[in-house]
């Protein structure tokens, strides 16, 4: 069975940095869309960043552009999210997800496109 596990969350002061990791196992694919999502208390889950493993193309939501970097390793079993200059509003549960639906991966990714999800890792930024 497919297993998605996030790690690396924690508490940090505003302006600080964190690096999230996601490990995917039991999943065989030629190309996939992998992504990070987040959900703050009382809010809907939103996409943060996605990566298409076929060509390394990426997508970022506007609020994190220039601060967050999504990356993958080789052989594409792990996904990372480097978060710099963290703000209070980045506080949320962060989820890793993956799917073989890649057509909109780096153009307009949606939560409903993703099949496999991790349990999440909490990021708390104090102001």
Coordinates of N, CA, C and O in Angstrom, one line a residue:
X1 N 0.8 -1.2 0.0 CA 0.0 0.0 0.0 C 0.9 1.2 0.0 O 2.0 1.2 0.4
X2 N 0.3 2.3 -0.5 CA 1.1 3.6 -0.6 C 1.1 4.2 0.8 O 0.1 4.3 1.5
X3 N 2.3 4.7 1.2 CA 2.5 5.4 2.5 C 3.2 6.7 2.2 O 4.2 6.8 1.6
X4 N 2.6 7.8 2.8 CA 3.1 9.1 2.7 C 3.3 9.6 4.1 O 2.4 9.6 4.9
X5 N 4.5 10.0 4.4 CA 4.9 10.4 5.8 C 5.6 11.7 5.7 O 6.7 11.9 5.1
X6 N 5.1 12.7 6.5 CA 5.7 14.0 6.5 C 6.5 14.1 7.8 O 6.2 13.5 8.8
X7 N 7.5 15.0 7.8 CA 8.3 15.3 9.0 C 8.9 16.7 8.9 O 8.9 17.2 7.8
X8 N 9.4 17.2 10.0 CA 10.2 18.4 10.0 C 9.4 19.6 10.5 O 10.0 20.7 10.5
X9 N 8.2 19.5 10.8 CA 7.4 20.6 11.4 C 8.0 21.0 12.8 O 8.8 20.3 13.3
X10 N 7.5 22.1 13.3 CA 7.9 22.5 14.6 C 7.4 24.0 14.9 O 6.6 24.5 14.1
X11 N 8.0 24.5 15.9 CA 7.7 25.9 16.3 C 8.9 26.8 16.0 O 10.1 26.4 16.3
X12 N 8.7 28.0 15.4 CA 9.8 28.9 15.1 C 9.3 30.3 15.2 O 8.1 30.5 15.1
X13 N 10.1 31.2 15.5 CA 9.8 32.6 15.5 C 9.7 33.2 14.1 O 10.3 32.7 13.1
X14 N 8.9 34.2 14.0 CA 8.7 34.9 12.7 C 10.1 35.3 12.1 O 11.0 35.7 12.9
X15 N 10.3 35.0 10.8 CA 11.6 35.3 10.2 C 12.5 34.1 10.1 O 13.5 34.1 9.4
X16 N 12.1 33.1 10.9 CA 12.9 31.9 10.9 C 12.6 30.9 9.7 O 11.9 31.3 8.8
X17 N 13.3 29.8 9.8 CA 13.2 28.8 8.7 C 12.9 27.4 9.2 O 13.2 27.1 10.3
X18 N 12.2 26.6 8.3 CA 12.0 25.2 8.6 C 12.1 24.5 7.3 O 11.8 25.0 6.2
X19 N 12.4 23.2 7.4 CA 12.5 22.3 6.2 C 11.6 21.1 6.4 O 11.9 20.3 7.3
X20 N 10.6 21.0 5.6 CA 9.7 19.8 5.7 C 10.1 18.8 4.8 O 10.6 19.0 3.7
X21 N 10.0 17.5 5.2 CA 10.3 16.4 4.3 C 9.1 15.5 4.2 O 8.3 15.4 5.1
X22 N 9.0 14.8 3.0 CA 7.9 13.9 2.8 C 8.5 12.6 2.1 O 9.3 12.7 1.1
X23 N 8.2 11.5 2.7 CA 8.7 10.2 2.2 C 7.5 9.4 1.6 O 6.5 9.3 2.3
X24 N 7.6 8.9 0.4 CA 6.6 8.2 -0.3 C 7.1 6.8 -0.5 O 8.2 6.6 -1.1
X25 N 6.3 5.8 -0.1 CA 6.7 4.4 -0.4 C 5.5 3.6 -0.9 O 4.4 4.0 -0.7
X26 N 5.8 2.5 -1.5 CA 4.8 1.6 -2.1 C 4.1 2.2 -3.3 O 3.0 1.8 -3.6
X27 N 4.7 3.1 -4.0 CA 4.1 3.8 -5.1 C 5.0 3.8 -6.3 O 6.1 4.3 -6.2
X28 N 4.6 3.1 -7.3 CA 5.4 3.0 -8.5 C 4.8 3.9 -9.6 O 3.6 3.7 -9.9
X29 N 5.6 4.7 -10.2 CA 5.0 5.6 -11.2 C 6.1 6.0 -12.2 O 7.3 6.0 -11.8
X30 N 5.7 6.5 -13.3 CA 6.7 7.0 -14.3 C 6.8 8.5 -14.1 O 7.9 9.1 -14.3
X31 N 5.7 9.1 -13.8 CA 5.7 10.6 -13.5 C 4.6 10.9 -12.6 O 3.5 10.2 -12.7
X32 N 4.7 11.8 -11.7 CA 3.7 12.1 -10.8 C 3.7 13.6 -10.4 O 4.7 14.3 -10.7
X33 N 2.6 14.1 -9.9 CA 2.5 15.4 -9.3 C 2.6 15.2 -7.8 O 1.8 14.5 -7.2
X34 N 3.5 15.9 -7.2 CA 3.7 15.9 -5.8 C 3.5 17.3 -5.2 O 3.9 18.2 -5.9
X35 N 2.9 17.4 -4.1 CA 2.6 18.7 -3.6 C 2.6 18.8 -2.1 O 2.5 17.8 -1.3
X36 N 2.6 20.1 -1.6 CA 2.4 20.4 -0.2 C 1.2 21.3 -0.1 O 1.0 22.2 -0.9
X37 N 0.4 21.0 0.9 CA -0.8 21.7 1.2 C -0.8 22.1 2.6 O 0.0 21.6 3.4
X38 N -1.6 23.1 3.0 CA -1.7 23.5 4.4 C -3.1 23.8 4.8 O -3.9 24.2 3.9
X39 N -3.4 23.6 6.1 CA -4.7 24.0 6.6 C -4.5 24.6 8.0 O -4.1 24.0 8.9
X40 N -5.0 25.9 8.0 CA -4.9 26.6 9.3 C -6.3 26.4 10.0 O -7.3 26.1 9.4
X41 N -6.3 26.6 11.3 CA -7.6 26.3 12.1 C -8.7 27.2 11.5 O -8.6 28.4 11.3
X42 N -9.8 26.5 11.2 CA -11.0 27.2 10.7 C -11.0 27.6 9.3 O -11.9 28.2 8.8
X43 N -9.9 27.2 8.6 CA -9.7 27.5 7.2 C -9.8 26.3 6.3 O -9.6 25.1 6.8
X44 N -10.0 26.5 5.0 CA -10.0 25.4 4.1 C -8.5 25.0 3.8 O -7.6 25.8 3.9
X45 N -8.3 23.8 3.4 CA -7.0 23.3 3.0 C -6.6 24.0 1.7 O -7.5 24.0 0.8
X46 N -5.4 24.5 1.6 CA -5.0 25.2 0.4 C -3.7 24.6 -0.1 O -2.8 24.1 0.6
X47 N -3.5 24.7 -1.4 CA -2.2 24.3 -2.0 C -1.1 25.3 -1.7 O -1.4 26.5 -1.7
X48 N 0.0 24.8 -1.4 CA 1.2 25.7 -1.1 C 2.1 25.6 -2.3 O 2.5 26.7 -2.8
X49 N 2.5 24.4 -2.7 CA 3.5 24.3 -3.8 C 3.3 22.9 -4.4 O 3.0 22.0 -3.7
X50 N 3.6 22.8 -5.7 CA 3.5 21.5 -6.3 C 4.8 21.3 -7.2 O 5.4 22.3 -7.7
X51 N 5.1 20.0 -7.5 CA 6.2 19.7 -8.4 C 5.8 18.6 -9.3 O 5.3 17.6 -8.8
X52 N 6.1 18.7 -10.6 CA 5.9 17.6 -11.5 C 7.2 16.9 -11.7 O 8.2 17.4 -12.1
X53 N 7.2 15.6 -11.3 CA 8.4 14.8 -11.3 C 9.0 14.6 -12.7 O 10.2 14.3 -12.9
X54 N 8.1 14.7 -13.7 CA 8.6 14.5 -15.1 C 9.7 15.5 -15.6 O 10.7 15.1 -16.2
X55 N 9.5 16.8 -15.3 CA 10.5 17.7 -15.7 C 10.9 18.7 -14.6 O 11.7 19.6 -14.9
X56 N 10.5 18.4 -13.4 CA 10.9 19.3 -12.3 C 10.2 20.6 -12.2 O 10.5 21.5 -11.4
X57 N 9.2 20.8 -13.1 CA 8.4 22.1 -13.0 C 7.7 22.3 -11.7 O 7.3 21.3 -11.0
X58 N 7.5 23.5 -11.3 CA 6.9 23.8 -10.0 C 5.8 24.8 -10.1 O 5.7 25.6 -11.1
X59 N 5.0 24.9 -9.1 CA 3.9 25.9 -8.9 C 4.0 26.3 -7.4 O 4.2 25.5 -6.5
X60 N 3.8 27.6 -7.2 CA 3.7 28.2 -5.9 C 2.5 29.1 -5.7 O 2.2 29.8 -6.7
X61 N 1.8 29.0 -4.6 CA 0.8 29.9 -4.4 C 1.4 31.3 -4.1 O 2.6 31.4 -3.6
X62 N 0.7 32.4 -4.4 CA 1.3 33.7 -4.4 C 1.9 34.1 -3.0 O 3.0 34.7 -3.0
X63 N 1.3 33.7 -2.0 CA 1.7 34.1 -0.6 C 3.1 33.5 -0.2 O 3.7 34.0 0.8
X64 N 3.6 32.5 -0.9 CA 4.8 31.9 -0.5 C 5.9 32.1 -1.5 O 7.1 31.7 -1.3
X65 N 5.6 32.7 -2.7 CA 6.6 32.9 -3.7 C 7.8 33.7 -3.2 O 7.6 34.7 -2.5
X66 N 9.0 33.2 -3.5 CA 10.2 33.9 -3.0 C 10.6 33.5 -1.6 O 11.7 33.9 -1.2
X67 N 9.8 32.8 -0.9 CA 10.1 32.4 0.5 C 10.2 30.9 0.6 O 11.1 30.4 1.4
X68 N 9.4 30.1 -0.1 CA 9.4 28.7 0.0 C 10.0 28.1 -1.3 O 9.8 28.6 -2.4
X69 N 10.6 26.9 -1.1 CA 11.2 26.2 -2.3 C 10.8 24.7 -2.2 O 11.1 24.1 -1.1
X70 N 10.1 24.2 -3.2 CA 9.8 22.8 -3.2 C 10.9 22.1 -4.1 O 11.3 22.6 -5.1
X71 N 11.2 20.9 -3.6 CA 12.3 20.1 -4.4 C 12.0 18.6 -4.1 O 11.3 18.2 -3.2
X72 N 12.7 17.8 -5.0 CA 12.6 16.4 -4.9 C 14.0 15.8 -4.9 O 15.0 16.5 -5.3
X73 N 14.1 14.6 -4.5 CA 15.4 13.9 -4.5 C 15.4 13.0 -5.7 O 14.5 12.9 -6.5
X74 N 16.4 12.2 -5.8 CA 16.5 11.2 -6.8 C 16.7 9.9 -6.1 O 17.6 9.7 -5.3
X75 N 15.9 8.9 -6.2 CA 14.9 8.6 -7.3 C 13.5 9.0 -7.0 O 12.6 8.2 -7.2
X76 N 13.3 10.2 -6.6 CA 11.9 10.8 -6.5 C 11.0 10.1 -5.5 O 9.8 9.9 -5.8
X77 N 11.6 9.7 -4.4 CA 10.8 9.1 -3.4 C 10.6 10.0 -2.2 O 9.9 9.7 -1.3
X78 N 11.2 11.2 -2.3 CA 11.1 12.2 -1.2 C 10.8 13.5 -1.8 O 11.3 13.9 -2.9
X79 N 10.1 14.3 -1.0 CA 9.8 15.7 -1.4 C 10.1 16.6 -0.3 O 9.9 16.2 0.9
X80 N 10.5 17.8 -0.6 CA 11.0 18.7 0.5 C 10.3 20.1 0.3 O 9.9 20.4 -0.8
X81 N 10.1 20.8 1.4 CA 9.7 22.2 1.3 C 10.6 23.0 2.2 O 10.5 22.9 3.5
X82 N 11.4 23.8 1.6 CA 12.3 24.7 2.4 C 11.5 26.0 2.6 O 11.0 26.6 1.6
X83 N 11.3 26.4 3.8 CA 10.4 27.5 4.2 C 11.3 28.6 4.9 O 11.8 28.3 6.0
X84 N 11.5 29.7 4.3 CA 12.3 30.8 4.8 C 11.4 32.0 5.1 O 10.3 32.1 4.6
X85 N 12.0 32.9 5.9 CA 11.2 34.1 6.3 C 9.8 33.8 6.6 O 8.8 34.4 6.1
X86 N 9.7 32.9 7.6 CA 8.3 32.5 8.0 C 7.5 33.6 8.6 O 8.1 34.4 9.4
X87 N 6.3 33.6 8.4 CA 5.4 34.6 8.9 C 4.3 33.9 9.8 O 4.0 32.7 9.7
X88 N 3.7 34.7 10.7 CA 2.7 34.1 11.6 C 1.6 33.4 10.8 O 1.1 32.4 11.2
X89 N 1.2 34.0 9.6 CA 0.2 33.5 8.8 C 0.5 32.2 8.1 O -0.3 31.6 7.5
X90 N 1.8 31.7 8.2 CA 2.2 30.4 7.7 C 1.8 29.3 8.7 O 2.0 28.1 8.3
X91 N 1.4 29.7 9.9 CA 1.0 28.6 10.8 C -0.1 27.8 10.3 O -1.2 28.3 9.9
X92 N 0.1 26.5 10.3 CA -0.9 25.6 9.8 C -0.4 24.1 9.9 O 0.8 23.9 10.2
X93 N -1.3 23.2 9.7 CA -0.9 21.8 9.5 C -0.5 21.7 8.0 O -1.3 22.0 7.1
X94 N 0.7 21.1 7.8 CA 1.2 21.0 6.4 C 1.1 19.5 6.0 O 1.5 18.6 6.7
X95 N 0.5 19.3 4.8 CA 0.3 17.9 4.3 C 1.1 17.7 3.0 O 1.1 18.6 2.1
X96 N 1.6 16.5 2.8 CA 2.2 16.1 1.6 C 1.2 15.2 0.8 O 0.5 14.4 1.5
X97 N 1.2 15.3 -0.5 CA 0.2 14.5 -1.3 C 0.9 14.2 -2.6 O 1.7 15.0 -3.1
X98 N 0.3 13.2 -3.3 CA 0.9 12.8 -4.6 C -0.3 12.2 -5.4 O -1.3 11.7 -4.9
X99 N -0.1 12.3 -6.7 CA -1.1 11.8 -7.7 C -0.4 11.6 -9.0 O 0.6 12.2 -9.4
X100 N -1.1 10.7 -9.8 CA -0.6 10.5 -11.2 C -1.3 11.4 -12.2 O -1.0 11.4 -13.4
X101 N -2.3 12.2 -11.7 CA -2.9 13.2 -12.5 C -2.0 14.4 -12.6 O -1.9 15.1 -11.7
X102 N -1.4 14.5 -13.8 CA -0.3 15.5 -13.8 C -0.6 16.7 -14.8 O 0.1 17.7 -14.8
X103 N -1.8 16.6 -15.5 CA -2.0 17.6 -16.5 C -2.0 19.0 -16.0 O -1.5 19.9 -16.7
X104 N -2.6 19.3 -14.8 CA -2.6 20.7 -14.3 C -1.7 20.9 -13.1 O -1.8 21.9 -12.4
X105 N -0.7 20.0 -13.0 CA 0.1 20.0 -11.8 C 0.8 21.3 -11.5 O 0.8 21.8 -10.4
X106 N 1.4 22.0 -12.5 CA 2.1 23.2 -12.3 C 1.4 24.4 -12.9 O 2.0 25.5 -13.1
X107 N 0.1 24.2 -13.2 CA -0.7 25.4 -13.7 C -1.8 25.8 -12.7 O -1.9 26.9 -12.3
X108 N -2.7 24.8 -12.4 CA -3.7 25.1 -11.5 C -4.1 23.9 -10.7 O -5.1 23.3 -10.8
X109 N -3.2 23.4 -9.8 CA -3.4 22.2 -9.0 C -4.5 22.4 -8.0 O -4.7 23.5 -7.5
X110 N -5.3 21.3 -7.8 CA -6.4 21.4 -6.9 C -6.3 20.2 -5.9 O -5.8 19.1 -6.3
X111 N -6.8 20.4 -4.7 CA -6.8 19.4 -3.7 C -7.4 18.1 -4.2 O -6.9 17.0 -3.9
X112 N -8.5 18.2 -5.0 CA -9.2 17.1 -5.4 C -8.5 16.2 -6.4 O -8.9 15.1 -6.7
X113 N -7.4 16.8 -7.0 CA -6.6 16.0 -8.0 C -5.7 15.0 -7.3 O -5.2 14.1 -7.9
X114 N -5.5 15.1 -6.0 CA -4.5 14.3 -5.3 C -5.1 13.1 -4.6 O -6.1 13.2 -4.0
X115 N -4.4 12.0 -4.8 CA -4.9 10.7 -4.4 C -4.4 10.2 -3.0 O -5.1 9.7 -2.2
X116 N -3.1 10.4 -2.8 CA -2.5 9.9 -1.6 C -2.0 11.0 -0.7 O -1.3 11.9 -1.2
X117 N -2.3 10.9 0.6 CA -2.0 12.0 1.5 C -1.3 11.5 2.8 O -1.6 10.3 3.2
X118 N -0.5 12.3 3.3 CA 0.1 12.0 4.6 C -0.8 12.5 5.7 O -1.9 13.1 5.5
X119 N -0.4 12.3 7.0 CA -1.1 12.7 8.1 C -0.9 14.1 8.5 O -1.7 14.7 9.3
X120 N 0.1 14.7 8.0 CA 0.4 16.1 8.3 C 1.4 16.4 9.3 O 1.7 15.5 10.2
X121 N 2.1 17.5 9.3 CA 3.0 17.9 10.3 C 2.8 19.4 10.6 O 2.5 20.2 9.7
X122 N 2.8 19.7 11.9 CA 2.4 21.1 12.3 C 3.5 22.0 12.2 O 4.6 21.7 12.7
X123 N 3.2 23.2 11.7 CA 4.2 24.3 11.7 C 3.5 25.5 12.4 O 2.4 25.9 12.1
X124 N 4.2 26.0 13.4 CA 3.7 27.1 14.2 C 4.7 28.2 14.2 O 5.9 28.0 14.6
X125 N 4.3 29.4 13.8 CA 5.2 30.5 13.7 C 4.7 31.6 14.7 O 3.5 32.0 14.7
X126 N 5.6 31.9 15.6 CA 5.2 32.9 16.6 C 5.6 34.3 16.2 O 6.7 34.5 15.6
X127 N 4.8 35.3 16.4 CA 5.1 36.6 16.0 C 5.8 37.4 17.1 O 6.0 37.0 18.2

